[in-house]
mmCIF file of C-alpha atoms in Angstrom:
data_model
loop_
_atom_site.group_PDB
_atom_site.id
_atom_site.type_symbol
_atom_site.label_atom_id
_atom_site.label_comp_id
_atom_site.label_asym_id
_atom_site.label_seq_id
_atom_site.Cartn_x
_atom_site.Cartn_y
_atom_site.Cartn_z
ATOM 1 C CA MET A 622 37.817 144.228 23.766
ATOM 2 C CA THR A 623 37.299 145.815 27.085
ATOM 3 C CA ILE A 624 40.563 146.607 29.353
ATOM 4 C CA ASP A 625 39.279 144.043 31.853
ATOM 5 C CA GLN A 626 38.951 141.406 28.839
ATOM 6 C CA VAL A 627 42.849 142.031 28.244
ATOM 7 C CA ALA A 628 43.441 141.400 31.906
ATOM 8 C CA ASN A 629 41.715 138.289 31.723
ATOM 9 C CA CYS A 630 43.526 137.225 28.771
ATOM 10 C CA ILE A 631 46.947 137.826 30.441
ATOM 11 C CA THR A 632 45.677 135.854 33.716
ATOM 12 C CA ARG A 633 44.755 132.986 31.638
ATOM 13 C CA THR A 634 47.807 133.162 29.961
ATOM 14 C CA GLY A 635 49.713 133.079 32.846
ATOM 15 C CA ALA A 636 47.950 129.777 33.957
ATOM 16 C CA LYS A 637 48.823 128.314 30.868
ATOM 17 C CA MET A 638 52.620 128.802 31.760
ATOM 18 C CA GLN A 639 52.148 125.978 34.115
ATOM 19 C CA ASP A 640 51.376 123.677 31.457
ATOM 20 C CA ALA A 641 53.854 124.718 29.078
ATOM 21 C CA VAL A 642 56.823 123.110 30.982
ATOM 22 C CA PRO A 643 57.007 119.840 32.774
ATOM 23 C CA ASP A 644 57.752 120.226 36.395
ATOM 24 C CA PRO A 645 58.210 124.134 36.601
ATOM 25 C CA VAL A 646 60.870 125.117 38.903
ATOM 26 C CA GLU A 647 60.064 128.160 41.392
ATOM 27 C CA GLY A 648 62.076 131.025 41.203
ATOM 28 C CA THR A 649 62.308 131.008 37.492
ATOM 29 C CA MET A 650 61.062 132.630 34.317
ATOM 30 C CA VAL A 651 57.958 130.333 34.331
ATOM 31 C CA SER A 652 56.840 130.976 38.005
ATOM 32 C CA VAL A 653 57.439 134.612 37.588
ATOM 33 C CA ALA A 654 55.271 134.726 34.688
ATOM 34 C CA ARG A 655 52.675 132.533 35.945
ATOM 35 C CA ASP A 656 52.196 134.559 39.400
ATOM 36 C CA CYS A 657 52.717 138.054 37.948
ATOM 37 C CA CYS A 658 50.162 137.252 35.505
ATOM 38 C CA ASP A 659 47.490 136.417 37.596
ATOM 39 C CA LEU A 660 45.568 139.998 37.708
ATOM 40 C CA SER A 661 42.246 138.376 38.983
ATOM 41 C CA ALA A 662 42.672 140.490 42.265
ATOM 42 C CA GLU A 663 43.962 143.558 40.982
ATOM 43 C CA GLY A 664 40.968 145.063 38.662
ATOM 44 C CA PRO A 665 38.854 146.577 37.633
ATOM 45 C CA PHE A 666 41.088 148.543 35.346
ATOM 46 C CA ALA A 667 39.648 152.049 33.985
ATOM 47 C CA THR A 668 42.707 152.423 31.142
ATOM 48 C CA LEU A 669 45.267 150.433 29.518
ATOM 49 C CA LYS A 670 47.932 152.487 31.513
ATOM 50 C CA ASP A 671 46.352 151.181 34.815
ATOM 51 C CA LEU A 672 46.643 147.732 33.818
ATOM 52 C CA LEU A 673 50.221 148.188 32.865
ATOM 53 C CA ASP A 674 50.957 149.885 36.084
ATOM 54 C CA ALA A 675 49.714 146.873 38.162
ATOM 55 C CA TRP A 676 51.088 144.202 35.854
ATOM 56 C CA THR A 677 54.535 145.546 35.990
ATOM 57 C CA ALA A 678 54.398 146.287 39.853
ATOM 58 C CA LYS A 679 53.502 142.733 40.471
ATOM 59 C CA ALA A 680 56.203 141.134 37.798
ATOM 60 C CA LYS A 681 58.946 143.317 39.927
ATOM 61 C CA ALA A 682 57.652 142.140 43.004
ATOM 62 C CA GLU A 683 57.734 138.392 41.819
ATOM 63 C CA LEU A 684 61.151 138.870 40.145
ATOM 64 C CA ALA A 685 62.332 140.114 43.743
ATOM 65 C CA LYS A 686 61.376 136.712 45.280
ATOM 66 C CA THR A 687 63.390 134.727 43.191
ATOM 67 C CA PRO A 688 66.706 134.505 44.960
ATOM 68 C CA ASP A 689 64.753 133.033 47.969
ATOM 69 C CA GLN A 690 62.884 130.594 45.792
ATOM 70 C CA LEU A 691 65.222 129.036 43.679
ATOM 71 C CA GLU A 692 67.129 126.130 45.263
ATOM 72 C CA VAL A 693 69.551 123.644 43.658
ATOM 73 C CA ASN A 694 70.725 120.716 46.143
ATOM 74 C CA GLY A 695 69.301 122.761 49.070
ATOM 75 C CA VAL A 696 71.468 125.716 48.052
ATOM 76 C CA LYS A 697 69.560 129.164 47.110
ATOM 77 C CA VAL A 698 72.080 129.613 44.154
ATOM 78 C CA LEU A 699 70.628 133.180 43.082
ATOM 79 C CA GLU A 700 70.727 134.409 46.682
ATOM 80 C CA LYS A 701 74.223 133.036 47.059
ATOM 81 C CA ALA A 702 75.398 134.840 43.681
ATOM 82 C CA GLY A 703 73.464 138.244 44.623
ATOM 83 C CA VAL A 704 71.267 137.862 41.584
ATOM 84 C CA VAL A 705 67.835 137.315 40.186
ATOM 85 C CA ASP A 706 66.763 134.821 37.895
ATOM 86 C CA SER A 707 68.007 136.237 34.340
ATOM 87 C CA GLY A 708 64.871 134.630 32.277
ATOM 88 C CA ALA A 709 62.524 136.144 34.884
ATOM 89 C CA GLN A 710 64.243 139.557 34.643
ATOM 90 C CA GLY A 711 63.849 139.213 30.497
ATOM 91 C CA PHE A 712 60.247 138.817 31.029
ATOM 92 C CA VAL A 713 59.981 141.628 33.436
ATOM 93 C CA TYR A 714 61.804 143.899 30.793
ATOM 94 C CA ILE A 715 59.361 143.074 28.386
ATOM 95 C CA THR A 716 56.154 144.115 30.824
ATOM 96 C CA GLU A 717 58.327 147.286 31.780
ATOM 97 C CA GLY A 718 58.636 148.321 28.322
ATOM 98 C CA MET A 719 55.076 148.142 27.540
ATOM 99 C CA HIS A 720 54.336 150.073 30.839
ATOM 100 C CA LEU A 721 56.855 152.820 29.977
ATOM 101 C CA ALA A 722 55.474 153.171 26.252
ATOM 102 C CA SER A 723 51.968 153.454 27.826
ATOM 103 C CA ARG A 724 53.211 156.503 29.963
ATOM 104 C CA ASN A 725 55.316 158.118 26.884
ATOM 105 C CA GLU A 726 58.297 157.102 28.928
ATOM 106 C CA LEU A 727 59.923 154.739 26.580
ATOM 107 C CA PRO A 728 63.602 156.229 25.190
ATOM 108 C CA GLU A 729 63.981 156.293 21.382
ATOM 109 C CA ALA A 730 65.790 153.190 19.865
ATOM 110 C CA SER A 731 68.633 155.526 18.942
ATOM 111 C CA ASP A 732 69.255 156.051 22.673
ATOM 112 C CA ILE A 733 72.078 154.070 23.680
ATOM 113 C CA ASN A 734 70.554 153.772 27.215
ATOM 114 C CA LEU A 735 67.948 151.832 26.047
ATOM 115 C CA PHE A 736 69.907 148.791 25.847
ATOM 116 C CA LYS A 737 71.974 149.272 29.370
ATOM 117 C CA THR A 738 71.230 146.612 31.993
ATOM 118 C CA ALA A 739 68.508 147.824 34.408
ATOM 119 C CA SER A 740 68.415 147.190 38.166
ATOM 120 C CA ILE A 741 65.563 147.438 40.510
ATOM 121 C CA ASP A 742 66.147 150.037 43.130
ATOM 122 C CA ALA A 743 65.026 150.340 46.891
ATOM 123 C CA ASP A 744 62.598 152.904 46.510
ATOM 124 C CA GLU A 745 60.744 150.706 44.219
ATOM 125 C CA GLY A 746 59.479 148.741 47.187
ATOM 126 C CA VAL A 747 60.791 145.544 46.067
ATOM 127 C CA GLY A 748 64.543 145.224 47.056
ATOM 128 C CA ALA A 749 67.443 147.106 46.456
ATOM 129 C CA ASP A 750 70.240 146.804 43.983
ATOM 130 C CA ILE A 751 69.252 143.443 42.466
ATOM 131 C CA HIS A 752 71.278 142.776 39.449
ATOM 132 C CA VAL A 753 71.231 140.331 36.758
ATOM 133 C CA ASP A 754 73.709 137.432 35.899
ATOM 134 C CA HIS A 755 73.462 135.277 33.204
ATOM 135 C CA THR A 756 75.960 132.675 34.436
ATOM 136 C CA VAL A 757 74.613 131.598 37.798
ATOM 137 C CA THR A 758 74.983 127.458 37.487
ATOM 138 C CA ASP A 759 75.221 125.801 40.555
ATOM 139 C CA THR A 760 73.665 122.597 39.328
ATOM 140 C CA ALA A 761 74.143 119.082 39.371
ATOM 141 C CA TYR A 762 74.040 118.939 35.492
ATOM 142 C CA GLN A 763 76.906 120.586 33.384
ATOM 143 C CA PHE A 764 75.627 120.850 29.896
ATOM 144 C CA CYS A 765 72.722 122.825 28.368
ATOM 145 C CA THR A 766 71.496 120.397 26.176
ATOM 146 C CA GLU A 767 69.115 121.298 22.803
ATOM 147 C CA ALA A 768 67.934 119.421 19.837
ATOM 148 C CA VAL A 769 65.527 120.081 16.981
ATOM 149 C CA VAL A 770 63.757 116.878 15.741
ATOM 150 C CA LEU A 771 61.731 116.595 12.721
ATOM 151 C CA LEU A 772 59.266 114.005 14.068
ATOM 152 C CA LYS A 773 57.815 110.653 12.384
ATOM 153 C CA ASP A 774 54.513 110.808 11.049
ATOM 154 C CA GLY A 775 51.894 110.800 13.760
ATOM 155 C CA GLY A 776 54.337 112.035 16.524
ATOM 156 C CA ASP A 777 53.722 114.722 18.725
ATOM 157 C CA LYS A 778 55.501 117.140 21.239
ATOM 158 C CA LYS A 779 53.611 115.302 24.341
ATOM 159 C CA ALA A 780 55.098 112.021 23.283
ATOM 160 C CA VAL A 781 58.532 113.278 23.270
ATOM 161 C CA VAL A 782 58.100 114.961 26.434
ATOM 162 C CA ASP A 783 56.589 112.070 28.423
ATOM 163 C CA SER A 784 59.458 109.816 27.282
ATOM 164 C CA ILE A 785 62.253 112.387 28.289
ATOM 165 C CA THR A 786 60.645 112.759 31.665
ATOM 166 C CA GLN A 787 60.315 108.827 32.042
ATOM 167 C CA LEU A 788 64.168 108.347 31.147
ATOM 168 C CA SER A 789 65.215 111.438 33.344
ATOM 169 C CA SER A 790 63.273 109.927 36.637
ATOM 170 C CA LYS A 791 64.567 106.487 35.601
ATOM 171 C CA GLU A 792 68.212 107.217 34.986
ATOM 172 C CA ASP A 793 68.615 110.838 36.319
ATOM 173 C CA ILE A 794 69.686 111.975 32.605
ATOM 174 C CA GLY A 795 68.767 115.839 33.514
ATOM 175 C CA ASP A 796 66.198 118.357 34.536
ATOM 176 C CA SER A 797 64.973 121.533 33.368
ATOM 177 C CA VAL A 798 63.118 119.959 30.434
ATOM 178 C CA ALA A 799 61.459 122.359 28.177
ATOM 179 C CA CYS A 800 59.999 121.713 24.659
ATOM 180 C CA VAL A 801 58.287 123.609 22.047
ATOM 181 C CA GLY A 802 56.521 122.344 18.787
ATOM 182 C CA ALA A 803 55.613 123.677 15.369
ATOM 183 C CA PRO A 804 54.503 122.504 12.074
ATOM 184 C CA ALA A 805 57.670 121.691 9.721
ATOM 185 C CA LYS A 806 58.319 123.120 6.458
ATOM 186 C CA GLN A 807 58.923 119.628 5.213
ATOM 187 C CA GLY A 808 55.360 118.577 6.360
ATOM 188 C CA GLY A 809 54.447 117.053 9.673
ATOM 189 C CA ASN A 810 55.495 118.266 13.176
ATOM 190 C CA MET A 811 58.999 119.123 14.420
ATOM 191 C CA ILE A 812 59.821 119.918 18.144
ATOM 192 C CA LYS A 813 62.799 121.747 20.066
ATOM 193 C CA LEU A 814 63.785 120.222 23.350
ATOM 194 C CA HIS A 815 65.863 121.664 25.703
ATOM 195 C CA ILE A 816 67.372 119.727 29.048
ATOM 196 C CA HIS A 817 70.099 120.252 31.480
ATOM 197 C CA SER A 818 72.126 116.892 31.440
ATOM 198 C CA ASN A 819 75.455 115.283 32.020
ATOM 199 C CA ASP A 820 75.197 112.970 29.079
ATOM 200 C CA PRO A 821 73.807 114.977 26.104
ATOM 201 C CA GLU A 822 74.902 112.242 23.721
ATOM 202 C CA LYS A 823 72.424 109.853 25.592
ATOM 203 C CA VAL A 824 69.955 112.545 25.155
ATOM 204 C CA PHE A 825 70.482 113.028 21.492
ATOM 205 C CA ALA A 826 70.528 109.098 21.060
ATOM 206 C CA HIS A 827 67.242 108.670 23.021
ATOM 207 C CA LEU A 828 65.688 111.449 20.565
ATOM 208 C CA LYS A 829 66.517 109.460 17.504
ATOM 209 C CA GLN A 830 63.547 107.231 17.831
ATOM 210 C CA PHE A 831 61.018 109.895 17.109
ATOM 211 C CA SER A 832 63.180 111.486 14.351
ATOM 212 C CA ARG A 833 61.984 110.757 10.731
ATOM 213 C CA GLU A 834 65.623 111.352 9.619
ATOM 214 C CA PRO A 835 68.707 109.089 10.578
ATOM 215 C CA ILE A 836 70.167 112.000 12.473
ATOM 216 C CA LEU A 837 68.669 114.866 14.457
ATOM 217 C CA ARG A 838 67.841 118.361 12.788
ATOM 218 C CA LYS A 839 69.986 120.154 15.011
ATOM 219 C CA GLU A 840 72.304 119.527 18.133
ATOM 220 C CA LYS A 841 73.696 121.997 20.519
ATOM 221 C CA VAL A 842 75.622 121.622 23.496
ATOM 222 C CA GLU A 843 76.797 124.187 26.099
ATOM 223 C CA ASP A 844 79.266 123.720 29.179
ATOM 224 C CA MET A 845 77.583 125.765 32.028
ATOM 225 C CA LEU A 846 80.378 125.241 34.446
ATOM 226 C CA GLU A 847 82.783 126.532 31.566
ATOM 227 C CA MET A 848 80.772 129.632 31.203
ATOM 228 C CA ARG A 849 80.607 130.364 35.062
ATOM 229 C CA GLN A 850 84.141 129.801 35.426
ATOM 230 C CA LEU A 851 85.039 132.146 32.503
ATOM 231 C CA TYR A 852 82.826 134.875 33.955
ATOM 232 C CA HIS A 853 83.298 134.579 37.574
ATOM 233 C CA GLU A 854 86.593 133.448 38.167
ATOM 234 C CA ASP A 855 89.790 135.484 37.626
ATOM 235 C CA SER A 856 91.352 133.294 34.746
ATOM 236 C CA ALA A 857 92.081 136.171 32.274
ATOM 237 C CA LEU A 858 95.435 136.578 30.769
ATOM 238 C CA ASP A 859 96.640 140.350 31.508
ATOM 239 C CA LEU A 860 99.176 141.411 29.266
ATOM 240 C CA ALA A 861 98.818 144.966 30.075
ATOM 241 C CA ASP A 862 102.566 145.190 31.390
ATOM 242 C CA ALA A 863 104.042 142.548 28.912
ATOM 243 C CA LYS A 864 107.370 143.754 27.438
ATOM 244 C CA PHE A 865 106.384 143.117 23.842
ATOM 245 C CA SER A 866 103.346 142.608 21.781
ATOM 246 C CA ILE A 867 102.678 139.775 19.841
ATOM 247 C CA VAL A 868 101.415 139.513 16.047
ATOM 248 C CA GLY A 869 100.070 136.408 14.302
ATOM 249 C CA MET A 870 98.800 134.732 17.668
ATOM 250 C CA CYS A 871 95.618 132.944 16.650
ATOM 251 C CA ASP A 872 93.727 133.404 19.766
ATOM 252 C CA ILE A 873 90.719 131.503 18.251
ATOM 253 C CA VAL A 874 92.712 128.594 19.308
ATOM 254 C CA LEU A 875 93.249 129.697 22.931
ATOM 255 C CA PRO A 876 90.986 129.451 25.824
ATOM 256 C CA PRO A 877 88.791 132.634 26.169
ATOM 257 C CA GLY A 878 90.347 133.401 29.513
ATOM 258 C CA LEU A 879 93.865 133.686 27.621
ATOM 259 C CA ARG A 880 93.002 135.811 24.953
ATOM 260 C CA ASP A 881 93.974 139.676 25.386
ATOM 261 C CA SER A 882 93.894 142.788 23.441
ATOM 262 C CA GLU A 883 97.665 142.824 23.235
ATOM 263 C CA LEU A 884 97.614 139.587 20.812
ATOM 264 C CA GLN A 885 97.386 141.269 17.383
ATOM 265 C CA THR A 886 95.853 138.323 15.336
ATOM 266 C CA LEU A 887 95.764 138.039 11.662
ATOM 267 C CA PRO A 888 92.398 137.493 9.848
ATOM 268 C CA VAL A 889 91.561 134.405 8.283
ATOM 269 C CA PHE A 890 88.240 133.970 6.445
ATOM 270 C CA VAL A 891 85.603 131.299 5.582
ATOM 271 C CA VAL A 892 83.479 132.073 2.394
ATOM 272 C CA PRO A 893 80.074 130.420 2.340
ATOM 273 C CA SER A 894 78.977 129.816 -1.178
ATOM 274 C CA ASP A 895 75.447 131.074 -0.632
ATOM 275 C CA THR A 896 76.505 134.622 0.141
ATOM 276 C CA GLN A 897 80.105 134.880 -0.985
ATOM 277 C CA GLU A 898 80.671 137.399 1.868
ATOM 278 C CA PRO A 899 83.839 136.438 3.694
ATOM 279 C CA ILE A 900 83.668 135.683 7.439
ATOM 280 C CA ASP A 901 86.525 136.768 9.702
ATOM 281 C CA ILE A 902 86.823 133.895 11.980
ATOM 282 C CA ARG A 903 88.287 136.068 14.628
ATOM 283 C CA PHE A 904 85.264 137.703 15.381
ATOM 284 C CA THR A 905 83.064 134.110 15.342
ATOM 285 C CA ASN A 906 82.124 132.452 18.220
ATOM 286 C CA SER A 907 81.216 128.545 19.281
ATOM 287 C CA ASN A 908 77.385 129.484 18.478
ATOM 288 C CA ASP A 909 78.337 130.548 14.814
ATOM 289 C CA THR A 910 80.375 127.527 14.428
ATOM 290 C CA CYS A 911 77.895 125.368 15.910
ATOM 291 C CA ALA A 912 75.018 126.841 13.754
ATOM 292 C CA ALA A 913 77.276 126.356 10.475
ATOM 293 C CA LEU A 914 77.924 122.797 11.433
ATOM 294 C CA ASN A 915 74.275 122.046 12.052
ATOM 295 C CA ARG A 916 73.696 123.569 8.539
ATOM 296 C CA GLN A 917 75.918 121.144 7.173
ATOM 297 C CA ARG A 918 74.037 117.877 8.718
ATOM 298 C CA HIS A 919 71.527 117.740 5.948
ATOM 299 C CA ALA A 920 71.649 117.667 2.195
ATOM 300 C CA ASP A 921 68.833 120.234 1.852
ATOM 301 C CA THR A 922 70.690 122.915 3.720
ATOM 302 C CA ALA A 923 74.500 122.065 3.452
ATOM 303 C CA ILE A 924 76.657 124.543 1.540
ATOM 304 C CA ARG A 925 80.201 124.957 0.332
ATOM 305 C CA TYR A 926 82.667 126.592 2.220
ATOM 306 C CA THR A 927 85.934 127.964 0.886
ATOM 307 C CA THR A 928 88.870 129.796 2.703
ATOM 308 C CA ALA A 929 90.607 132.977 2.259
ATOM 309 C CA ALA A 930 93.724 134.263 4.066
ATOM 310 C CA SER A 931 95.147 137.612 4.993
ATOM 311 C CA ASN A 932 96.309 139.900 2.288
ATOM 312 C CA PRO A 933 99.488 141.927 2.588
ATOM 313 C CA MET A 934 97.700 145.160 3.509
ATOM 314 C CA GLN A 935 96.014 143.063 6.345
ATOM 315 C CA ILE A 936 98.980 141.913 7.727
ATOM 316 C CA LYS A 937 100.488 145.184 7.657
ATOM 317 C CA ILE A 938 97.654 146.891 9.357
ATOM 318 C CA GLU A 939 98.008 144.310 12.373
ATOM 319 C CA ILE A 940 101.867 145.113 12.567
ATOM 320 C CA LEU A 941 101.445 148.579 12.485
ATOM 321 C CA ALA A 942 98.990 148.271 15.363
ATOM 322 C CA ALA A 943 101.445 146.481 17.310
ATOM 323 C CA LEU A 944 103.975 148.603 16.698
ATOM 324 C CA ALA A 945 101.867 151.482 17.876
ATOM 325 C CA LYS A 946 102.000 150.419 21.292
ATOM 326 C CA ARG A 947 105.639 151.388 21.163
ATOM 327 C CA LYS A 948 106.961 147.831 22.352
ATOM 328 C CA PRO A 949 109.162 145.417 20.563
ATOM 329 C CA SER A 950 106.893 143.039 18.570
ATOM 330 C CA LEU A 951 107.126 139.259 18.241
ATOM 331 C CA CYS A 952 105.826 137.987 14.833
ATOM 332 C CA VAL A 953 104.647 134.187 15.180
ATOM 333 C CA ASP A 954 104.789 132.308 12.026
ATOM 334 C CA ILE A 955 101.917 133.310 9.922
ATOM 335 C CA VAL A 956 101.528 129.894 7.915
ATOM 336 C CA VAL A 957 101.291 128.093 11.335
ATOM 337 C CA CYS A 958 98.651 130.445 12.562
ATOM 338 C CA ARG A 959 96.753 130.174 9.736
ATOM 339 C CA VAL A 960 96.829 126.366 10.017
ATOM 340 C CA HIS A 961 95.480 126.514 13.606
ATOM 341 C CA MET A 962 92.875 128.870 13.037
ATOM 342 C CA LEU A 963 91.253 127.013 10.462
ATOM 343 C CA LYS A 964 90.843 123.836 12.890
ATOM 344 C CA SER A 965 87.642 124.961 14.443
ATOM 345 C CA TRP A 966 85.983 124.990 10.997
ATOM 346 C CA ARG A 967 87.679 121.921 9.508
ATOM 347 C CA SER A 968 84.396 119.782 10.134
ATOM 348 C CA PHE A 969 82.593 121.156 7.265
ATOM 349 C CA MET A 970 85.437 122.289 4.888
ATOM 350 C CA PRO A 971 85.346 121.018 1.442
#
């Protein structure tokens, strides 16, 4: 394959991006990928390096346009927040990585700088100090909603997308619809649907007509407005100047903004039967819980979970860490703590 044939493949792939997502929104990853992949006016290319030079430059230029392109209810939300679209930035990182590798300038994977967030500099000619923020959610819809559906025999992705699109236009159920399909290991096909909606339950109920199972394979809902509030509003509890430290406070039952390093929490574990490796639920998040709950929805994936409490040495470690701060320590009732910490996991306990 010649370099120009590779360029032609990239251009055709960009064109297909337009068809991959119903009603693509300008100023997002889809529009940036579509436009920057159009290399028809950039060639011919003598080497792969020349191709990647042109592709990366065009990708960065298209990324810089996103603050001016993306509008929600007439508001340029990215421009308002001073950021670019995060999905588009992720796509540019991919092209930039290939570009750096072709020039032998890609850092070794062991270099921690490889994982730092990059910015686009003014001397690159595409705008100054454009930073990425993953929590820009000025939108009419509150919940990022996803579902995996094991389709009935003969069902396909197009039928699902057409139905959701019709429902959305008729009842304004949501936007940002994206859908991917793949063969299912159980046979037949399955799809994963993404939509921003104010009524996730209505979305899930609508999708059940396409499912060969009585319940959907997976369901997931994230509150985008809550995420924005946690990241952009000063709601954190600062206990740096507190007169005492707390041991045993179960911060897993507190809102994230109220958690603080001054709270010394006691480990409580759940133990899945398939691995028998204890999971310290202090270090889990809502995605971990959602994944575990989805697993319990179906007999072919469900497993048994047991629990394990802190042993005396683990409790002693937390108490000593609190005392090391040279403050009086308040020890909350340990039994009460354990009960509350397990509440977030109770849905799939035996």
